[in-house]
Every structure is written in structure tokens, then in C-alpha cells.
mmCIF file of C-alpha atoms in Angstrom:
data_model
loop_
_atom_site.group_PDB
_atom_site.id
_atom_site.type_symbol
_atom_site.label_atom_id
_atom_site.label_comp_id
_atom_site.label_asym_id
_atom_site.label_seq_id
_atom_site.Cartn_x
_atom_site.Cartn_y
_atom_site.Cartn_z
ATOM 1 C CA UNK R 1 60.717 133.931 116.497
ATOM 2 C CA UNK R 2 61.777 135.630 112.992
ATOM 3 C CA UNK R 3 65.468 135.204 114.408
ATOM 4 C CA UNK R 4 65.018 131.357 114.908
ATOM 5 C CA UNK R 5 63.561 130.756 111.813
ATOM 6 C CA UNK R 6 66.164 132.063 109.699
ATOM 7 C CA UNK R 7 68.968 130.357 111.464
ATOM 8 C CA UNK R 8 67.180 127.189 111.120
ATOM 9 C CA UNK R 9 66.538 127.840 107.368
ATOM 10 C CA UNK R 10 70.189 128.667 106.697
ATOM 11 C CA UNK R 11 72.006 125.884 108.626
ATOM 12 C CA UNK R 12 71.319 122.976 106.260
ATOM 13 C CA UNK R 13 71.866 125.165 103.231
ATOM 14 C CA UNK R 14 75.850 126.235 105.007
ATOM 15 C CA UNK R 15 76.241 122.290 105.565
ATOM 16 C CA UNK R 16 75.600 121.430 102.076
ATOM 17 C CA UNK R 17 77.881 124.337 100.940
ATOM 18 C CA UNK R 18 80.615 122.949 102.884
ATOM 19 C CA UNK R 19 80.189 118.971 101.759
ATOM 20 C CA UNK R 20 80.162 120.174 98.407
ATOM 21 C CA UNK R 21 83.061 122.142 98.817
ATOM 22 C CA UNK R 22 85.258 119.390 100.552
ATOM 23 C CA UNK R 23 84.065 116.739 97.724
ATOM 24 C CA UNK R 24 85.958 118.973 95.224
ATOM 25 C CA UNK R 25 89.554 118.518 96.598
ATOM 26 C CA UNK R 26 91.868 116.308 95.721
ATOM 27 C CA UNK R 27 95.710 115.652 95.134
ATOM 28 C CA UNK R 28 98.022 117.315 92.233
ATOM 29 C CA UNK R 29 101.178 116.495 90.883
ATOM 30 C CA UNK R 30 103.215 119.363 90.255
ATOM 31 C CA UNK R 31 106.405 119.985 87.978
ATOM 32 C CA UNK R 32 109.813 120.587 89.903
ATOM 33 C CA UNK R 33 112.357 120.450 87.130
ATOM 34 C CA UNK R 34 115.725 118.615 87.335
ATOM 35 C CA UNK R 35 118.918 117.507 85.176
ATOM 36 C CA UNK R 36 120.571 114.448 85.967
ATOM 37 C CA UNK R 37 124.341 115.020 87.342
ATOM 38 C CA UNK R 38 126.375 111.275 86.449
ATOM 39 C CA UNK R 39 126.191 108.170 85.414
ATOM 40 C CA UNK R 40 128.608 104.672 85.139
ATOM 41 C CA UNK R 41 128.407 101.903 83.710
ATOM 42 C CA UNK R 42 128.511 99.089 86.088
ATOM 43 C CA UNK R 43 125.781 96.352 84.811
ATOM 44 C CA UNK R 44 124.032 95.067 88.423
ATOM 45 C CA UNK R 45 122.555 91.823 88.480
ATOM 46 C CA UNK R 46 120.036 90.181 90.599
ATOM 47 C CA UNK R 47 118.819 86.441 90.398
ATOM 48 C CA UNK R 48 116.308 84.576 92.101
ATOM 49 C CA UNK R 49 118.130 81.003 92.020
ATOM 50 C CA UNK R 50 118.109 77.573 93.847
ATOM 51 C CA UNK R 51 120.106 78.105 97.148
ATOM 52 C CA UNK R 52 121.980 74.562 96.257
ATOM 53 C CA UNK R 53 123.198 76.260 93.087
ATOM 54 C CA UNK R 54 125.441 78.259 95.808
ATOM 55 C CA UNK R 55 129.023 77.488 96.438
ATOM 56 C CA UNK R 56 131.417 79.186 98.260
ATOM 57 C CA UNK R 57 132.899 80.825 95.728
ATOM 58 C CA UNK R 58 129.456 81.972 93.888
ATOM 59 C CA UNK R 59 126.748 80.897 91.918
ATOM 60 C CA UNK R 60 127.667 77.918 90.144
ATOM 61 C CA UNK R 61 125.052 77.923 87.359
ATOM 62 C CA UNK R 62 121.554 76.313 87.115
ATOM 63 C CA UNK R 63 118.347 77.995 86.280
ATOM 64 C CA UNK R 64 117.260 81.491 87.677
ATOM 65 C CA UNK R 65 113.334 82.219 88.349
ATOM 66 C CA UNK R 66 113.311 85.935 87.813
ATOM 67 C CA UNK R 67 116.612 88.353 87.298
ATOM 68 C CA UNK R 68 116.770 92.085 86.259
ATOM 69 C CA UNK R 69 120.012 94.296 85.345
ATOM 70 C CA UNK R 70 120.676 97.710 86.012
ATOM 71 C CA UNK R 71 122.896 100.726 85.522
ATOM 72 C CA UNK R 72 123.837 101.770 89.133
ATOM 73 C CA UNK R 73 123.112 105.188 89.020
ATOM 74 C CA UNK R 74 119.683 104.046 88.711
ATOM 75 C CA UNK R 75 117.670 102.955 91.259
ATOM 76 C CA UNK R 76 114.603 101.423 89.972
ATOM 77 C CA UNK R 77 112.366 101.948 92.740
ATOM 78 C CA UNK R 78 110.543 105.728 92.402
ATOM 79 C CA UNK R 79 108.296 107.308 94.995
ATOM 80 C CA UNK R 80 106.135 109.170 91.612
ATOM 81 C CA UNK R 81 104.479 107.694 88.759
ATOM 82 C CA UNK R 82 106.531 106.567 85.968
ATOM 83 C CA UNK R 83 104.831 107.884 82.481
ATOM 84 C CA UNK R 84 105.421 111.913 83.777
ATOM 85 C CA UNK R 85 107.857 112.057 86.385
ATOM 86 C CA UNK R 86 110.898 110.307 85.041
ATOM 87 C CA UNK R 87 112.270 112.231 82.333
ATOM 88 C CA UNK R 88 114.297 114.319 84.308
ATOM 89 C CA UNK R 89 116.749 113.777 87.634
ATOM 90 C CA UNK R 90 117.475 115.882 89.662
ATOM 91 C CA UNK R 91 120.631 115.959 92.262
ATOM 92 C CA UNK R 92 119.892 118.405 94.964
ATOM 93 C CA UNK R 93 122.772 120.583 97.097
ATOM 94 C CA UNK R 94 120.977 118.962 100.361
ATOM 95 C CA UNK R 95 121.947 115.521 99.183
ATOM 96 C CA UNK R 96 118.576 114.140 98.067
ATOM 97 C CA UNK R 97 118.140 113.036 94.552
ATOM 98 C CA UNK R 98 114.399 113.700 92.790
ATOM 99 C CA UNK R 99 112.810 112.873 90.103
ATOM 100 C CA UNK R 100 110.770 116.168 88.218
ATOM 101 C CA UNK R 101 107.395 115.763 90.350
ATOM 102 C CA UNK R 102 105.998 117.172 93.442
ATOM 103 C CA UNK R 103 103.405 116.129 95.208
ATOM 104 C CA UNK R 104 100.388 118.984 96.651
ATOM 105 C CA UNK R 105 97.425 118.315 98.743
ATOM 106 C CA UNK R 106 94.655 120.514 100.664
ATOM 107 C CA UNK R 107 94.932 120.209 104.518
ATOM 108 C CA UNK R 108 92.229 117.336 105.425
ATOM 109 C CA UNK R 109 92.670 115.571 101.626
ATOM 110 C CA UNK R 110 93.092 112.103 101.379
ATOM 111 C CA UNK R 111 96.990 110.896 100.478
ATOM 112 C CA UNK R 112 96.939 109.731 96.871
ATOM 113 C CA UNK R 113 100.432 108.964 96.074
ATOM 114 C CA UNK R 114 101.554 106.531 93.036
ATOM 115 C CA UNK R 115 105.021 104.643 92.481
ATOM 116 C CA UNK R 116 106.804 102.852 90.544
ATOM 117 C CA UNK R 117 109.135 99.523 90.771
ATOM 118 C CA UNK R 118 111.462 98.234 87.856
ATOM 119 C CA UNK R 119 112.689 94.789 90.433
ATOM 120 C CA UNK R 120 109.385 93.180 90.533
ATOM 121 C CA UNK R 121 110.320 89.433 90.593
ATOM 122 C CA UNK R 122 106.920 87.476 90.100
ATOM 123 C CA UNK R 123 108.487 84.355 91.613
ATOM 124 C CA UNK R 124 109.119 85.485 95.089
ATOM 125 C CA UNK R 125 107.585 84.683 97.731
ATOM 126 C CA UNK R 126 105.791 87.440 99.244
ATOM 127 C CA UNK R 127 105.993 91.292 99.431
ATOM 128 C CA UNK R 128 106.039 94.317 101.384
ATOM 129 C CA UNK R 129 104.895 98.275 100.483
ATOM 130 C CA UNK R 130 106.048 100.500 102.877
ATOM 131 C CA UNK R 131 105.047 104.480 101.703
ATOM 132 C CA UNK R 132 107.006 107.022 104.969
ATOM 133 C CA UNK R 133 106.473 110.732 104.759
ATOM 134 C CA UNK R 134 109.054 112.574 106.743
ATOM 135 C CA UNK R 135 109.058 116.507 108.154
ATOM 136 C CA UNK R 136 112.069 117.052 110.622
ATOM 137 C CA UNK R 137 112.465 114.584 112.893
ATOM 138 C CA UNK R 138 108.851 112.943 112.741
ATOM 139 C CA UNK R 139 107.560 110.325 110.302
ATOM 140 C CA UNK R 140 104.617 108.833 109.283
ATOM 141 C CA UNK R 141 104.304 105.641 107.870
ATOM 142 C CA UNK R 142 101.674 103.975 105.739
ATOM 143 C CA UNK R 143 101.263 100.217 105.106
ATOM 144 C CA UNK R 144 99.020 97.358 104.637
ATOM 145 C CA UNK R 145 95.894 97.686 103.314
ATOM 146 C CA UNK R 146 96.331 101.210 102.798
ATOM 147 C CA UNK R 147 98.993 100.363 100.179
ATOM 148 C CA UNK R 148 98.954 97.568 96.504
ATOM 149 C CA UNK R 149 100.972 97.050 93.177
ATOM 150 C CA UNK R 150 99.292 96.980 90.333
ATOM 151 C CA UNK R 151 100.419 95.783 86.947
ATOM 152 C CA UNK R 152 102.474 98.434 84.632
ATOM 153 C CA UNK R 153 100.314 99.944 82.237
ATOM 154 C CA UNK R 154 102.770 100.038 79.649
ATOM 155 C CA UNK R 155 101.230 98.043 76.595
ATOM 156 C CA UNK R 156 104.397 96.110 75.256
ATOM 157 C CA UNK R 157 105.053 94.933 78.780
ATOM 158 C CA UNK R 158 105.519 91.009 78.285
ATOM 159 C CA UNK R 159 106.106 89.946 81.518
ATOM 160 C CA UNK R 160 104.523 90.169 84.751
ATOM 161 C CA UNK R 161 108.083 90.569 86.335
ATOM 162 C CA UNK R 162 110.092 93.690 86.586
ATOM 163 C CA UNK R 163 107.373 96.587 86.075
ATOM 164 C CA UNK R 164 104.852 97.497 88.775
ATOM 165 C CA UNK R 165 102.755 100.587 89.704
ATOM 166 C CA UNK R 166 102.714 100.980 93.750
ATOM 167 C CA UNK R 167 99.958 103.172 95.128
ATOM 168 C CA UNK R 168 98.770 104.453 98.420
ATOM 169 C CA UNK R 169 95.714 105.954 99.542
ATOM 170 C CA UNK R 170 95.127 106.517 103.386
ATOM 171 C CA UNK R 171 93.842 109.337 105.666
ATOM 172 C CA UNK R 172 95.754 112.438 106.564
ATOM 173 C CA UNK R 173 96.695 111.742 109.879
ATOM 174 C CA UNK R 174 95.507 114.625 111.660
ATOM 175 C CA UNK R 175 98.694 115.571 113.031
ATOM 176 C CA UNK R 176 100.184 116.317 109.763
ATOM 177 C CA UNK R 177 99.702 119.927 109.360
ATOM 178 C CA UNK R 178 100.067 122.674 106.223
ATOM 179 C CA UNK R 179 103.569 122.939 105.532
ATOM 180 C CA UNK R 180 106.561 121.343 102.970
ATOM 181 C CA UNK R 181 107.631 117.479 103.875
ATOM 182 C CA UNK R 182 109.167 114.441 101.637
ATOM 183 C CA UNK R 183 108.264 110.919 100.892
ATOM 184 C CA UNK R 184 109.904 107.390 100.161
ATOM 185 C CA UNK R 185 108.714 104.450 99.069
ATOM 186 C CA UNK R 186 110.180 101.148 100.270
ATOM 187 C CA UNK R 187 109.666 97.784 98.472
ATOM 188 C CA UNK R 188 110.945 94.423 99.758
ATOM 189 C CA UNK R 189 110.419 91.236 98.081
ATOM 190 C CA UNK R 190 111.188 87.835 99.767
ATOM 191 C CA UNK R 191 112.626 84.365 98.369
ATOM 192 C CA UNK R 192 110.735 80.968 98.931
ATOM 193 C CA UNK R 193 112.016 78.690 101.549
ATOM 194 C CA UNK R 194 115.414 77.066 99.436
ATOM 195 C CA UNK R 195 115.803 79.992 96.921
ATOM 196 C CA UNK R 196 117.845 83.144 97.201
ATOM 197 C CA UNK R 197 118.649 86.543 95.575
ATOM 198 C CA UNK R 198 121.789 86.176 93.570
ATOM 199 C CA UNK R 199 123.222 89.860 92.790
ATOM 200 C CA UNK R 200 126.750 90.506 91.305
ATOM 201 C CA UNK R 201 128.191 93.599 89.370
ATOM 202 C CA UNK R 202 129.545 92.024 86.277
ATOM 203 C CA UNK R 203 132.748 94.215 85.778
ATOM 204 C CA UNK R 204 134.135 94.231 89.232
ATOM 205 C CA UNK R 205 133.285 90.315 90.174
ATOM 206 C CA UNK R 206 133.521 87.689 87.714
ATOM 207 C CA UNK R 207 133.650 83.937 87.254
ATOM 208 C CA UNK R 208 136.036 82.096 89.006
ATOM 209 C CA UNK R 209 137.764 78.679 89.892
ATOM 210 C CA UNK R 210 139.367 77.773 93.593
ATOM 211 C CA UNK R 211 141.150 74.654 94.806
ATOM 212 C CA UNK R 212 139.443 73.314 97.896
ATOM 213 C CA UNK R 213 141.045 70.756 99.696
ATOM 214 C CA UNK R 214 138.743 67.483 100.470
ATOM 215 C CA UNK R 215 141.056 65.313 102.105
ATOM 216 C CA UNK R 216 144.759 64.117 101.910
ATOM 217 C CA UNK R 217 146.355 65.251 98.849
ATOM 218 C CA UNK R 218 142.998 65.489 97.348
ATOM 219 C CA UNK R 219 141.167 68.915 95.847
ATOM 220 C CA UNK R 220 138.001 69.627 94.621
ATOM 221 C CA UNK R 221 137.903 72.597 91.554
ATOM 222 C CA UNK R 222 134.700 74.829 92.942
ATOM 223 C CA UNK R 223 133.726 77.525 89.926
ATOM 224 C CA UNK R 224 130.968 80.076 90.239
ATOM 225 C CA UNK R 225 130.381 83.709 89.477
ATOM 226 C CA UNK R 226 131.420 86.064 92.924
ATOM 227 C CA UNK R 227 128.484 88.314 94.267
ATOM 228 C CA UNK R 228 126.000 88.373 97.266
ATOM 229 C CA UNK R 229 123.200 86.121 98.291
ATOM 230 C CA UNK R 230 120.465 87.410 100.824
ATOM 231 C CA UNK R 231 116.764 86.028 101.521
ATOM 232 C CA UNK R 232 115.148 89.354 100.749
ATOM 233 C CA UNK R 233 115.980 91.922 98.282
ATOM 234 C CA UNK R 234 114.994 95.915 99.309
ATOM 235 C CA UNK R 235 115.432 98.945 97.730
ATOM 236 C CA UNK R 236 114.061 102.343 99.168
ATOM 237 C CA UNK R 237 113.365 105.239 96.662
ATOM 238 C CA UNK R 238 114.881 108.861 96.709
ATOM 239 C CA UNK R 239 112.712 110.955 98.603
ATOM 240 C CA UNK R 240 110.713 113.485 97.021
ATOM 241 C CA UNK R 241 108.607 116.970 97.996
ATOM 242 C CA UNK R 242 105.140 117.207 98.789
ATOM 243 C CA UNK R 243 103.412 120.492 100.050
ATOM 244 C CA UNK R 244 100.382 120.553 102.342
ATOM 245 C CA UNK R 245 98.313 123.596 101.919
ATOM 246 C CA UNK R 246 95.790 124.948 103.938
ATOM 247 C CA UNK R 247 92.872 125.998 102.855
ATOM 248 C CA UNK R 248 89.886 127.942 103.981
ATOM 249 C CA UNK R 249 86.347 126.997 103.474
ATOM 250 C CA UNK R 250 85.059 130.143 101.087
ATOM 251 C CA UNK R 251 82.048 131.384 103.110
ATOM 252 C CA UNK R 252 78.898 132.397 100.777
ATOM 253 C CA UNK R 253 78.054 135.543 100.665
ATOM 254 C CA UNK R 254 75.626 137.124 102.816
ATOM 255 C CA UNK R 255 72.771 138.249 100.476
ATOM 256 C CA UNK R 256 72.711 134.076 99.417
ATOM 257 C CA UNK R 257 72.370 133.348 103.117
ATOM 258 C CA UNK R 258 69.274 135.566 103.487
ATOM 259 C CA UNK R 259 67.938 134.878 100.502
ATOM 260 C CA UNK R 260 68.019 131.535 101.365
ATOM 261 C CA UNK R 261 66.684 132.049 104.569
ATOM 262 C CA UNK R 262 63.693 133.348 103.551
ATOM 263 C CA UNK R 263 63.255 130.623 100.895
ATOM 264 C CA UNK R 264 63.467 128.306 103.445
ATOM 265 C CA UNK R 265 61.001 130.448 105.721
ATOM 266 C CA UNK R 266 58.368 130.512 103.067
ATOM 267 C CA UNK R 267 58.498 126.426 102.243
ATOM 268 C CA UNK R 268 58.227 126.186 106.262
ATOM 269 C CA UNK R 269 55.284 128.309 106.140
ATOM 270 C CA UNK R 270 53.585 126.326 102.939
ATOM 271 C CA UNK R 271 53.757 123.234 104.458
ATOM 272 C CA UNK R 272 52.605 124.061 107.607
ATOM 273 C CA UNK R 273 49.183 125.532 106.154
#
């Protein structure tokens, strides 16, 4: 009956060792390193215009409802956060480009990760947030309610275009095991019913004038700047590293278990007289 007793005294105490011990993980971002390899100079445009403003030449003019520009090195859509991850580059010899960040978790942790998007365009018409973590040839992807965008937290941020923080925070699945993986972020942003994205590289197409023919001996001047118009404007991020560790519950020592045991022996025993 002594036996009994003391397993029943320690049980509750190794439960509450091990909640405790679970509530204290969570995610890290660790330093990598980089240097950034080239850059160029072409100035990319994207414009969220009226698709009547849209010839076949190009973009004839009219009012835009949301543009940004960028060098096209960059890429503007990050799988880390932006205030500590982007200093830095980094080409890899298997292809990938990175930013300086990793990402580490315990086995069982929830996934915490945090993006970043520089194409926001407040005007469109809807979004989507898809976060995929890749190892091999399997994938797992996150989306839905297990994913938002946030507003930028950078103070002299004037407009609620261009600048958004993109987060996720699901489940491990439980097939995801301790070992090294990578992660992308993909953003997609859709035009309204009668508007499209309007994107052009300014020093390879320009402005420009054709002849079109409208009847006999008749032609029609049609000006407009050259690029591409699409419905939905997507960008996936470079991939970047994060580690799964695994962990092993620390078990208490064994004088603390019978110590315990006994504790809980003699509050048994109180109670019952």
C-alpha cells in the first residue's frame, strides 16, 4: 500500500513539471550572415489603373489607384521580419538567395513566423497569404486563418499602401519532424472588377505612338507606355532556413520525486484524520 501511495503522490507533481516545462518554449530567430552579390538598375513599375485606360499599345494615361517602383534585384516580398533581417543578402552556391535570419523551433512548438511585403496596394480588391515550408520533396502549407497582415510598424510610414508585416502562427503538423527545412512566403493581391495591374520597366519599354488603321485611308495615332497588364499581381519570397530541434523533457531528479512523494503522503494522511 506504501508503493501505491507514492506513485499516486508523485504523478500530479511529474504532470505539472512537464506543463510547465512545455509553456516555456517558443520560437527564435537566429543570425545566418550574408553579403549581397549584384545589383542593376532597372526602375520596375506597377500600377493599379482603369482597364479602359488600356490600349493596345500600353497604358495611355489616366489616374492610377496605388503604384510602387523597384530596383529588380529586389524583391520586396521577405519570408523574415523586416527591422533585423534585412541588412544583409545573401546569394547561396545552391541557388537560393537569403536574407541574414534563420528561423529555430523545439519539436511540438507552435510556428511563429513573421514577413514582410513592400507591394501592398490598399486599393485592390482582395488578398491572399500563403506561408509553404519545404524539406525534400514534401511541403506543408499554411493559409487562412492561420495567416494576417498587419500594418508596418515603421513610424514615418504615411500610407497604408506599400508596407505590411505578414505573420503566421499554426500548429506543427505532427509529421514535421527535428531536422533542417526552408520557408516562402507568397502574397497575391487582386484588382477590382474593371481595374488592372499596369507594370513596365522604364528603361527597356517606353512611351510610344502607332498608326492603326480605322477604315479606308483613314488612321487613328494610339500612344501609351509598353508593359504588362494582369488581374492579379504575385510575388513569392526567397526561401529561407529554419531548424527543428528536438528536445527532451529534463526529468527531475529522483530525491525531488521522493521527497515529494512523501509530502504528498503526509497531506493524504492529514486530511484523512
Amino acid at each position: 500500500m506504501t508503493t501505491n501511495r507514492t506513485f499516486y503522490g508523485l504523478a500530479p507533481l511529474a504532470l505539472v513539471l512537464i506543463a510547465l516545462m512545455a509553456s516555456q518554449a517558443e520560437a527564435r530567430i537566429i543570425r545566418s550572415g550574408g553579403s549581397i552579390k549584384g545589383t542593376d538598375s532597372f526602375n520596375h513599375t506597377v500600377k493599379l489603373v482603369d482597364q479602359s485606360n488600356i490600349n493596345s499599345v500600353g497604358l495611355s494615361g489616366g489616374n492610377d489607384y496605388g503604384s510602387y517602383s523597384y530596383n529588380s534585384f529586389s524583391h520586396y516580398v521577405y519570408a523574415t521580419p523586416a527591422m533585423d533581417c534585412h541588412y544583409k543578402i545573401e546569394d547561396t552556391r545552391d541557388g537560393f538567395i537569403r536574407t541574414d535570419c534563420d528561423y529555430e523551433f523545439d519539436l511540438g512548438d507552435r510556428l511563429q513566423l513573421q514577413g514582410f511585403v513592400e507591394v501592398f496596394l490598399n486599393n485592390s480588391a482582395s488578398y491572399d497569404i500563403v506561408w509553404e515550408i519545404f524539406q525534400g520533396t514534401n511541403s506543408w502549407v499554411f493559409s487562412g486563418s492561420d495567416t494576417w497582415l498587419a500594418e508596418d510598424d515603421d513610424p514615418a510610414s504615411d500610407s497604408d499602401d506599400i508596407k505590411k508585416n505578414i505573420f503566421l502562427d499554426a500548429a506543427m503538423p505532427l509529421d514535421m519532424l527535428a531536422g533542417d527545412y526552408t520557408v516562402a512566403l507568397t502574397f497575391k493581391q487582386f484588382a477590382a472588377d474593371g481595374q488592372q495591374y499596369f507594370s513596365y520597366d522604364s528603361l527597356r519599354e517606353f512611351y510610344e505612338c502607332e498608326q492603326h488603321q480605322v477604315a479606308q485611308d483613314e488612321f487613328e495615332e494610339l500612344c501609351g507606355q509598353r508593359g504588362f497588364a494582369s488581374d492579379v499581381d504575385s510575388y513569392t519570397s526567397y526561401r529561407e532556413d529554419l531548424h527543428i530541434l528536438a528536445t527532451d523533457v529534463p526529468e527531475p531528479p529522483l530525491f525531488s520525486l521522493i521527497l515529494a512523494g512523501f509530502g504528498a503522503m503526509s497531506w493524504r494522511r492529514i486530511k484523512r484524520a
